[in-house]
Amino acid sequence: MTRRSTFTDQSVTYGAIGATLDPDFLRYPPTGLRPAEDSVRLGSGRERFERSAEALMTWGVQRGAGFTVADVSAGTGAQYPGIVFDPEGAPLSDQPAPRTEDRFGADGTAYIAAGMTATLVRRRRFGAAKTPVLVVYVIDEPNRIGFAYGTTSNGAETGEESFILEHRDDDTVWLTIRSILATAGGARSVRAPFTRRHRRELTRDELRALHPASGA
């Protein structure tokens, strides 16, 4: 899959844009990318879904996991036009249209939009790690909302991560985090085990960020 230049004037550092939308990505990941999927139940009911959706779409997962979200730019609205699938993996007959209206959280924070760029900053023992990202798609359906971003510069990891919230038929609310990532090669490959361990710790923090027990 080729990179698309319609998002912004930036490019992502991987070719499989939208790979986290593929229901078979765990079994058939793009070459060179490491797939992962984790889910957590956040509770039940419409109110829980709506509260979690507002937090999710205003960088609540990232901030709750310890990131500072800096250098946020407005989204262009252009996004990867991926196919949306039902739970059985079949393409929906009526594909949802991309969201176009601007939306804001209760505190005035703009909802994440396709084409938006930001820098995720996470403090570490020896300084801070900065990851510039580009939002490659947004999902906004009555019972399903979320987004994915991809890396725009080479770092310890490159690839795509998605955060999708669902209000399921049994009234439960779930957050699913998917990622397709490659660990840096060359001289930095010696840190690959540490990078992968850090990724698992980070994912656990992200899964907890919207949980009611965290105060979200």
PDB file of C-alpha atoms in Angstrom, residues 52-63 69 72-79 98-105 107-118 120 133-140 145-150 161-164 210:
ATOM      1  CA  SER A  52     -15.415   7.835  27.387  1.00  0.00           C
ATOM      2  CA  ALA A  53     -15.859   8.979  23.784  1.00  0.00           C
ATOM      3  CA  GLU A  54     -15.317  12.630  24.711  1.00  0.00           C
ATOM      4  CA  ALA A  55     -12.188  11.741  26.685  1.00  0.00           C
ATOM      5  CA  LEU A  56     -10.856   9.512  23.911  1.00  0.00           C
ATOM      6  CA  MET A  57     -11.346  12.098  21.180  1.00  0.00           C
ATOM      7  CA  THR A  58      -9.644  14.863  23.174  1.00  0.00           C
ATOM      8  CA  TRP A  59      -6.388  12.917  23.761  1.00  0.00           C
ATOM      9  CA  GLY A  60      -7.564  11.375  27.054  1.00  0.00           C
ATOM     10  CA  VAL A  61      -5.803   8.055  26.463  1.00  0.00           C
ATOM     11  CA  GLN A  62      -2.494   9.721  25.692  1.00  0.00           C
ATOM     12  CA  ARG A  63      -2.646  12.160  28.606  1.00  0.00           C
ATOM     13  CA  VAL A  69       0.316  16.367  23.791  1.00  0.00           C
ATOM     14  CA  VAL A  72      -1.288  20.100  17.879  1.00  0.00           C
ATOM     15  CA  SER A  73      -2.341  21.325  14.432  1.00  0.00           C
ATOM     16  CA  ALA A  74      -5.846  21.363  12.991  1.00  0.00           C
ATOM     17  CA  GLY A  75      -6.830  18.394  10.885  1.00  0.00           C
ATOM     18  CA  THR A  76      -7.464  18.694   7.166  1.00  0.00           C
ATOM     19  CA  GLY A  77     -10.355  16.206   7.177  1.00  0.00           C
ATOM     20  CA  ALA A  78      -8.602  14.080   4.540  1.00  0.00           C
ATOM     21  CA  GLN A  79      -8.156  10.507   5.627  1.00  0.00           C
ATOM     22  CA  PRO A  98     -16.023  10.517   7.066  1.00  0.00           C
ATOM     23  CA  ARG A  99     -16.899  12.988   9.792  1.00  0.00           C
ATOM     24  CA  THR A 100     -16.702  16.563   8.512  1.00  0.00           C
ATOM     25  CA  GLU A 101     -18.178  18.788  11.253  1.00  0.00           C
ATOM     26  CA  ASP A 102     -15.976  20.250  13.969  1.00  0.00           C
ATOM     27  CA  ARG A 103     -16.645  18.929  17.454  1.00  0.00           C
ATOM     28  CA  PHE A 104     -15.346  20.006  20.843  1.00  0.00           C
ATOM     29  CA  GLY A 105     -15.152  18.617  24.369  1.00  0.00           C
ATOM     30  CA  ASP A 107     -13.577  22.238  28.051  1.00  0.00           C
ATOM     31  CA  GLY A 108     -13.340  23.513  24.473  1.00  0.00           C
ATOM     32  CA  THR A 109     -10.689  21.040  23.319  1.00  0.00           C
ATOM     33  CA  ALA A 110     -11.167  20.196  19.647  1.00  0.00           C
ATOM     34  CA  TYR A 111     -11.954  16.580  18.852  1.00  0.00           C
ATOM     35  CA  ILE A 112      -9.205  14.685  17.073  1.00  0.00           C
ATOM     36  CA  ALA A 113      -9.684  14.932  13.306  1.00  0.00           C
ATOM     37  CA  ALA A 114      -8.125  13.199  10.333  1.00  0.00           C
ATOM     38  CA  GLY A 115      -5.019  15.009   9.145  1.00  0.00           C
ATOM     39  CA  MET A 116      -4.289  16.446  12.588  1.00  0.00           C
ATOM     40  CA  THR A 117      -0.663  16.383  13.694  1.00  0.00           C
ATOM     41  CA  ALA A 118       0.780  16.414  17.205  1.00  0.00           C
ATOM     42  CA  LEU A 120       3.553  13.072  22.002  1.00  0.00           C
ATOM     43  CA  VAL A 133       2.290  11.652  14.784  1.00  0.00           C
ATOM     44  CA  LEU A 134      -0.298  12.195  12.041  1.00  0.00           C
ATOM     45  CA  VAL A 135      -3.954  11.143  12.457  1.00  0.00           C
ATOM     46  CA  VAL A 136      -4.597   8.931   9.425  1.00  0.00           C
ATOM     47  CA  TYR A 137      -8.272   8.128   9.993  1.00  0.00           C
ATOM     48  CA  VAL A 138     -11.201   8.839  12.305  1.00  0.00           C
ATOM     49  CA  ILE A 139     -14.240   6.618  12.938  1.00  0.00           C
ATOM     50  CA  ASP A 140     -17.425   8.313  14.147  1.00  0.00           C
ATOM     51  CA  ILE A 145     -15.774   6.042  17.687  1.00  0.00           C
ATOM     52  CA  GLY A 146     -12.019   6.390  17.552  1.00  0.00           C
ATOM     53  CA  PHE A 147      -8.963   7.193  15.510  1.00  0.00           C
ATOM     54  CA  ALA A 148      -5.524   6.018  14.439  1.00  0.00           C
ATOM     55  CA  TYR A 149      -2.275   7.855  14.092  1.00  0.00           C
ATOM     56  CA  GLY A 150       1.005   7.015  12.427  1.00  0.00           C
ATOM     57  CA  GLU A 161      -1.722   2.731  16.514  1.00  0.00           C
ATOM     58  CA  SER A 162      -5.519   2.864  16.742  1.00  0.00           C
ATOM     59  CA  PHE A 163      -7.893   3.521  19.653  1.00  0.00           C
ATOM     60  CA  ILE A 164     -11.497   2.414  19.086  1.00  0.00           C
ATOM     61  CA  LEU A 210     -10.201   5.775  30.425  1.00  0.00           C
TER      62      LEU A 210
END
